Coordinates of C-alpha atoms in Angstrom, one line a residue:
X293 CA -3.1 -32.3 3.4
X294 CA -2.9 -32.6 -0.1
X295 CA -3.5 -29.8 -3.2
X296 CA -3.1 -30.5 -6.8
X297 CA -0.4 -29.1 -8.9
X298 CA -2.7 -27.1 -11.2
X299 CA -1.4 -26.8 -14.8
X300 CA -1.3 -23.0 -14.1
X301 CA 1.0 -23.7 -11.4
X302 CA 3.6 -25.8 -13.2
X303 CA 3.1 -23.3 -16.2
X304 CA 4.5 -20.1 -13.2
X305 CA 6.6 -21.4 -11.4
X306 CA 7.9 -24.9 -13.2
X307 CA 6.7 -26.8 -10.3
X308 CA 5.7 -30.6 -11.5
X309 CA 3.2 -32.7 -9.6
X310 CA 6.0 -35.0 -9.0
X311 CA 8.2 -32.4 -7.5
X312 CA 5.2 -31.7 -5.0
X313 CA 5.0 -35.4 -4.0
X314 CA 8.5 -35.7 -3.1
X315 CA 7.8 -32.8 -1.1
X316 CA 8.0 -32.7 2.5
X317 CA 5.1 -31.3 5.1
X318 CA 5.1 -27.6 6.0
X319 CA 6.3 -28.8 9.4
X320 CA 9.1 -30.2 8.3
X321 CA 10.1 -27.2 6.0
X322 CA 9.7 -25.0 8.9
X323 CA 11.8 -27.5 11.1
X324 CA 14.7 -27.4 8.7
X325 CA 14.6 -24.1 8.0
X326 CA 14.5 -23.3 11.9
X327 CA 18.0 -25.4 12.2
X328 CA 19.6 -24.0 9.2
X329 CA 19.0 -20.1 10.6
X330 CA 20.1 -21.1 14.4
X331 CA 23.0 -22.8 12.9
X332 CA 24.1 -18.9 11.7
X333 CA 23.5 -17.1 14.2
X334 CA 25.2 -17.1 17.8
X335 CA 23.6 -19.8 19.8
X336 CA 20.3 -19.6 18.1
X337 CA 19.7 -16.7 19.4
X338 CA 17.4 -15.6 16.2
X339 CA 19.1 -12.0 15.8
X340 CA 18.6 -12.2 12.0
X341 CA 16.4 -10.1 9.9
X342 CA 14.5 -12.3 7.0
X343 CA 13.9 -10.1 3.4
X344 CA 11.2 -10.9 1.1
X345 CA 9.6 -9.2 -2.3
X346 CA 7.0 -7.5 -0.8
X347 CA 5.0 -8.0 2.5
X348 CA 2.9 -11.2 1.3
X349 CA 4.6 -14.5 2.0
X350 CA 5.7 -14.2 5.9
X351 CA 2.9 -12.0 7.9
X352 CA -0.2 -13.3 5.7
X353 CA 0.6 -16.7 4.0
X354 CA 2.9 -18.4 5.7
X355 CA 1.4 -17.0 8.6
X356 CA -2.3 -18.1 7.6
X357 CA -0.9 -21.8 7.1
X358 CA 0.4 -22.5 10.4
X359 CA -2.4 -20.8 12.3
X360 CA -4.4 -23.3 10.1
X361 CA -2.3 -26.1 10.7
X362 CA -1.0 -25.4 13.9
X363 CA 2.3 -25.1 13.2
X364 CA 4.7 -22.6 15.5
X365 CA 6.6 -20.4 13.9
X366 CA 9.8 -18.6 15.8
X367 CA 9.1 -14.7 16.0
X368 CA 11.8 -14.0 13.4
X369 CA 10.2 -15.6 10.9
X370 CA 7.6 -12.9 11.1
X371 CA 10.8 -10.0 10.9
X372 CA 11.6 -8.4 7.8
X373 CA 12.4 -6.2 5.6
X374 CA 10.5 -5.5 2.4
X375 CA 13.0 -5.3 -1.0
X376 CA 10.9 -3.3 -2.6
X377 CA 11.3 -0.6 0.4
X378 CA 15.0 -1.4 0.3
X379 CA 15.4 -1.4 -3.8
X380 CA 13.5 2.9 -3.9
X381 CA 16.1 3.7 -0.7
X382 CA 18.7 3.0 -2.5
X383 CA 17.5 4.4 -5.8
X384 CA 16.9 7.6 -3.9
X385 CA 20.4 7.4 -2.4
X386 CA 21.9 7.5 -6.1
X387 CA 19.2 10.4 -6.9
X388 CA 17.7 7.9 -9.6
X389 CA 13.6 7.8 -10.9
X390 CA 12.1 4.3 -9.8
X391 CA 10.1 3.0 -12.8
X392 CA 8.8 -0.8 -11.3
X393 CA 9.7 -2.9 -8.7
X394 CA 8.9 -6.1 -10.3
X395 CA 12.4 -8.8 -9.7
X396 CA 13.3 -8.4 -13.4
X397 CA 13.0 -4.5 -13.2
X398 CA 15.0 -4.2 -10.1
X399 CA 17.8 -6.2 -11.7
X400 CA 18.3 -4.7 -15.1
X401 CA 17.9 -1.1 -13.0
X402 CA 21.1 -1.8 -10.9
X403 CA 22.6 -4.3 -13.7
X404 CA 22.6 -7.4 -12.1
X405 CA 21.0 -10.7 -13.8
X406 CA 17.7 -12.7 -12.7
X407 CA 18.7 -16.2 -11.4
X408 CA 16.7 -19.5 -13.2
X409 CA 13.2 -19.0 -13.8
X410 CA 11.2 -16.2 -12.5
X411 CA 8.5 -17.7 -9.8
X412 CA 10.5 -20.8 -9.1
X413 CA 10.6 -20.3 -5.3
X414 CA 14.4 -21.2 -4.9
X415 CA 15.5 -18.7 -8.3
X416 CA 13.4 -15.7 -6.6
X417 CA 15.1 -16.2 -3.7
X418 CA 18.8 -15.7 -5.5
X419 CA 17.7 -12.9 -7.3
X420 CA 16.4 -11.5 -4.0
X421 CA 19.9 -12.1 -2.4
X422 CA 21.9 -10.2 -5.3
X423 CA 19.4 -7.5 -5.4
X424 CA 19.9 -7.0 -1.8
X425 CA 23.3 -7.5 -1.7
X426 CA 23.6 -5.0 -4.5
X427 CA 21.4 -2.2 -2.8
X428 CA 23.8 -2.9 0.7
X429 CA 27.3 -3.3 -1.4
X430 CA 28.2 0.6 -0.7
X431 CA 27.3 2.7 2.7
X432 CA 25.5 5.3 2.0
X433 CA 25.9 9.6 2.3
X434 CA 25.4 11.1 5.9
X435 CA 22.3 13.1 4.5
X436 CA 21.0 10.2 3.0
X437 CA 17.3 8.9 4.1
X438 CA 17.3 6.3 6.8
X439 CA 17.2 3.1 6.4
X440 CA 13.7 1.3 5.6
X441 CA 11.8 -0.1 8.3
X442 CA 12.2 -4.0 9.7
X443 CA 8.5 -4.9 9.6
X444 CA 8.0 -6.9 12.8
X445 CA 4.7 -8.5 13.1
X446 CA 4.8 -9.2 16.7
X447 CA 6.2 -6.1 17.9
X448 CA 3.7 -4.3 15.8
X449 CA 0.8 -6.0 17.1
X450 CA 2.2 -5.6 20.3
X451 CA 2.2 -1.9 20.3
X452 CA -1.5 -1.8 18.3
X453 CA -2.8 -3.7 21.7
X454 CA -1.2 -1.6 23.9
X455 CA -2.6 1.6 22.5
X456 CA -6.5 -0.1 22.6
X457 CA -7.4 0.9 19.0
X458 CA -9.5 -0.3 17.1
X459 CA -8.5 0.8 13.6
X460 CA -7.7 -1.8 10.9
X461 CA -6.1 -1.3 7.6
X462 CA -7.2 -3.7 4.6
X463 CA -4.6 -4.5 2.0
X464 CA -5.1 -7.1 -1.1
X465 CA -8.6 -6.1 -1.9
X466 CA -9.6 -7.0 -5.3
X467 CA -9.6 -3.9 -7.6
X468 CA -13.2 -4.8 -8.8
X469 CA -14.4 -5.2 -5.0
X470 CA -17.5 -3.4 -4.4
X471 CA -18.5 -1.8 -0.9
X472 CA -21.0 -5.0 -0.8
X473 CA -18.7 -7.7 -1.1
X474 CA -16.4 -5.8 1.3
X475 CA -19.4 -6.3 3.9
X476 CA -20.3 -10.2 3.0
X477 CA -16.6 -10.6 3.5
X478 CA -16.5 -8.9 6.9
X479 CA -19.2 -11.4 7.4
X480 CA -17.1 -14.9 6.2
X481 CA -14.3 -13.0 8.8
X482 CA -16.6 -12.4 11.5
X483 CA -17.9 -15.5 12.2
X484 CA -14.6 -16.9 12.2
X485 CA -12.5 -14.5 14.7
X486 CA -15.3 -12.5 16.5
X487 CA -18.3 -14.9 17.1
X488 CA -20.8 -11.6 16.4
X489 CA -22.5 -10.4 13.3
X490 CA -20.6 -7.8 11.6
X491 CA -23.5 -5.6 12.3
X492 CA -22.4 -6.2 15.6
X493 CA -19.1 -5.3 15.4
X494 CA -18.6 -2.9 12.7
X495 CA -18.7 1.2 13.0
X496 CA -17.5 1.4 9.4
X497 CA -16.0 0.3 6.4
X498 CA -14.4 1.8 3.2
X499 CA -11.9 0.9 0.4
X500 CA -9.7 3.1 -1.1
X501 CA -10.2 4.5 -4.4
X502 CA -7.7 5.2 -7.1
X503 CA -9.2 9.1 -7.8
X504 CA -9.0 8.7 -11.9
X505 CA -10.8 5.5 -12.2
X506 CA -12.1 5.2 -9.0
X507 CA -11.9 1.4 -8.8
X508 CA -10.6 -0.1 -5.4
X509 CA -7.2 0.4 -4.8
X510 CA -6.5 -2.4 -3.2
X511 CA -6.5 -0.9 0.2
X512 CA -9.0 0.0 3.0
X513 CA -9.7 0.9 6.6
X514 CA -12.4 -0.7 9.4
X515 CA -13.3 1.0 12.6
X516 CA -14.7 -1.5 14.9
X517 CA -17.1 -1.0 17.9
X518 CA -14.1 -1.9 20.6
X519 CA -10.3 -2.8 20.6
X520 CA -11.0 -5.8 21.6
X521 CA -12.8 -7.5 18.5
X522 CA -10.1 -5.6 16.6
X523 CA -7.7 -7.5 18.2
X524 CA -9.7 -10.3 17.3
X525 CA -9.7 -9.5 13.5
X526 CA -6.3 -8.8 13.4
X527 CA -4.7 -11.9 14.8
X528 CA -7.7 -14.2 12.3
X529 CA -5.6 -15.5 9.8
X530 CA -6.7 -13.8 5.7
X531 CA -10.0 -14.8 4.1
X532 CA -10.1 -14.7 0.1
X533 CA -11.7 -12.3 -1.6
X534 CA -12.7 -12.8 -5.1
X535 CA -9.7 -14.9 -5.1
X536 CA -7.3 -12.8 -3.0
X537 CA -6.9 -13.1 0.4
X538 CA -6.8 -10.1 1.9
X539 CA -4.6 -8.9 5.3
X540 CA -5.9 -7.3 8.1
X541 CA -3.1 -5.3 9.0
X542 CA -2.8 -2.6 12.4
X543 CA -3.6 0.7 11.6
X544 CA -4.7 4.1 14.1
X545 CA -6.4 7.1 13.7
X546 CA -3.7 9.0 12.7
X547 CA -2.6 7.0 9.7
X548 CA -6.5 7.1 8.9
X549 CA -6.7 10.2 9.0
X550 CA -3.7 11.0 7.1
X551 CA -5.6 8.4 4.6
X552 CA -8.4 10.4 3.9
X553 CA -6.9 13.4 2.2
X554 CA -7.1 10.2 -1.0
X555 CA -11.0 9.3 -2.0
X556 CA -12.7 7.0 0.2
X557 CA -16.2 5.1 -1.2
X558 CA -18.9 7.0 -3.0
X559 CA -18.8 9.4 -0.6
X560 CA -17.1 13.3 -0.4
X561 CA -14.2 13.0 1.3
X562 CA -14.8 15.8 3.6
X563 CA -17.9 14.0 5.1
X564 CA -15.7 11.1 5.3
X565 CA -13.3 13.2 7.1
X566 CA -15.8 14.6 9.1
X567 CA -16.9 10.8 10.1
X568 CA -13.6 10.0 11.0
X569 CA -13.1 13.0 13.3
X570 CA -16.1 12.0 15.2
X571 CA -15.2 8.5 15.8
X572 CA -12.0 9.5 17.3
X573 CA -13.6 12.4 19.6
X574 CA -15.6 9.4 20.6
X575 CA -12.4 7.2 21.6
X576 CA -11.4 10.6 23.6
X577 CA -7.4 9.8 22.6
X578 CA -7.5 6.0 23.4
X579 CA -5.3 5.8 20.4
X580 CA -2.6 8.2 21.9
X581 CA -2.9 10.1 19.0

């Protein structure tokens, strides 16, 4: 497979066609990289714990790639920990207001210095190491707040099957998305993890609003008819969107639920509520929640 090098591309990240065809295949990127991390660890047993600037690049688009290509990927490349979670923690350990979590805001907030050029895939990752290492450097106060969460993509699908739900959380929406193209999208996704229309398949849908503007946040919930398109949908690798793919993430009632004291569609949120309520009477606890 080959994709050009847009000028937009070299423009970000510094990247020259001829960098690109002296590449090597994802395969082989995920080959070497494989070998490198058994190398550290005791016997390759894969106890490590990968970190990355935000929850993008492992669970949705690297991901994505190797359902597409069918590459395997070891479960720890699918275990992390986000920097951003890691970068507020500490800032609330040292009492301090968190104003951004962009790389260059992170560094000049704890005074270390951005590596190379920002976007340049082998730069971010430095500045991601000193940033982390910076937040780790000093253990932290007994009554400080625990420790963020390792995001585990297997073990987190795991439990979503186990419970039988069949709640979905949407995150990437575009922040012009209207309820429509939320529904032709379902569609485009449909067809390619469930085989059935989403009229089918689909109880209902909403995006969450910001409650000034209200504009799409970004986020969103599905209900589907049974747990077992959800799983489905939530193993399909992301569709774009108005040209952002978006993740279909695990979710549950509860976190639903919790989600709609916010604004949901065009609709009052205590009807939306109320909605919600029924749909899990329905389920009669299924969720365990």
């Amino acid at each position: 497979e080959e994709t050009a090098v847009t000028d937009y591309c070299t423009q970000l990240t510094g990247i020259e066609p001829s960098v690109a065809e002296g590449g090597c295949t994802l395969q082989q990127a995920v080959d070497a990289f494989v070998r490198h991390v058994d190398g550290l660890t005791a016997q390759g047993s894969g106890q490590v714990v990968l970190c990355t600037h935000g929850s993008w690049d492992l669970p949705v688009q690297l991901r994505s790639e190797a359902l597409r290509k069918g590459i395997e990927l070891p479960d720890w490349c699918l275990r992390f920990v986000d920097l951003r979670e890691v970068y507020r923690w500490r800032m609330a350990v040292l009492g301090r207001r968190v104003s951004g979590t962009s790389l260059p805001q992170m560094c000049e907030a704890l005074g270390v210095e951005v590596v190379g050029r920002l976007h340049s895939g082998i730069d971010d990752t430095r500045t991601i190491a000193r940033i982390l290492s910076k937040c780790l450097q000093s253990p932290p106060p007994a009554e400080a707040p625990p420790y963020p969460r390792v995001h585990d993509f297997h073990a987190d699908l795991s439990s979503f099957l186990s419970r039988g739900s069949r709640v979905l959380r949407l995150e990437g929406l575009p922040f012009t998305a209207t309820q429509e193209d939320l529904l032709s999208w379902l569609g485009l996704v449909w067809a390619d993890a469930a085989g059935v229309s989403a009229e089918e398949g689909l109880v209902l849908a909403a995006r969450l609003l910001h409650p000034g503007t209200l504009r799409c946040s970004g986020a969103g919930f599905l209900v589907l008819q049974d747990a077992a398109t959800a799983a489905l949908m939530v193993r399909a690798p992301c569709r774009p969107l108005g040209g952002r793919a978006v993740r279909v993430a695990p979710s549950s009632w509860l976190e639903l639920r919790r989600t709609c004291r916010g604004l949901f569609e065009d609709q009052p949120s205590a009807q939306f509520s109320a909605r919600v309520r029924q749909l899990q009477e329905e389920d009669m606890g299924s969720d365990g929640e």
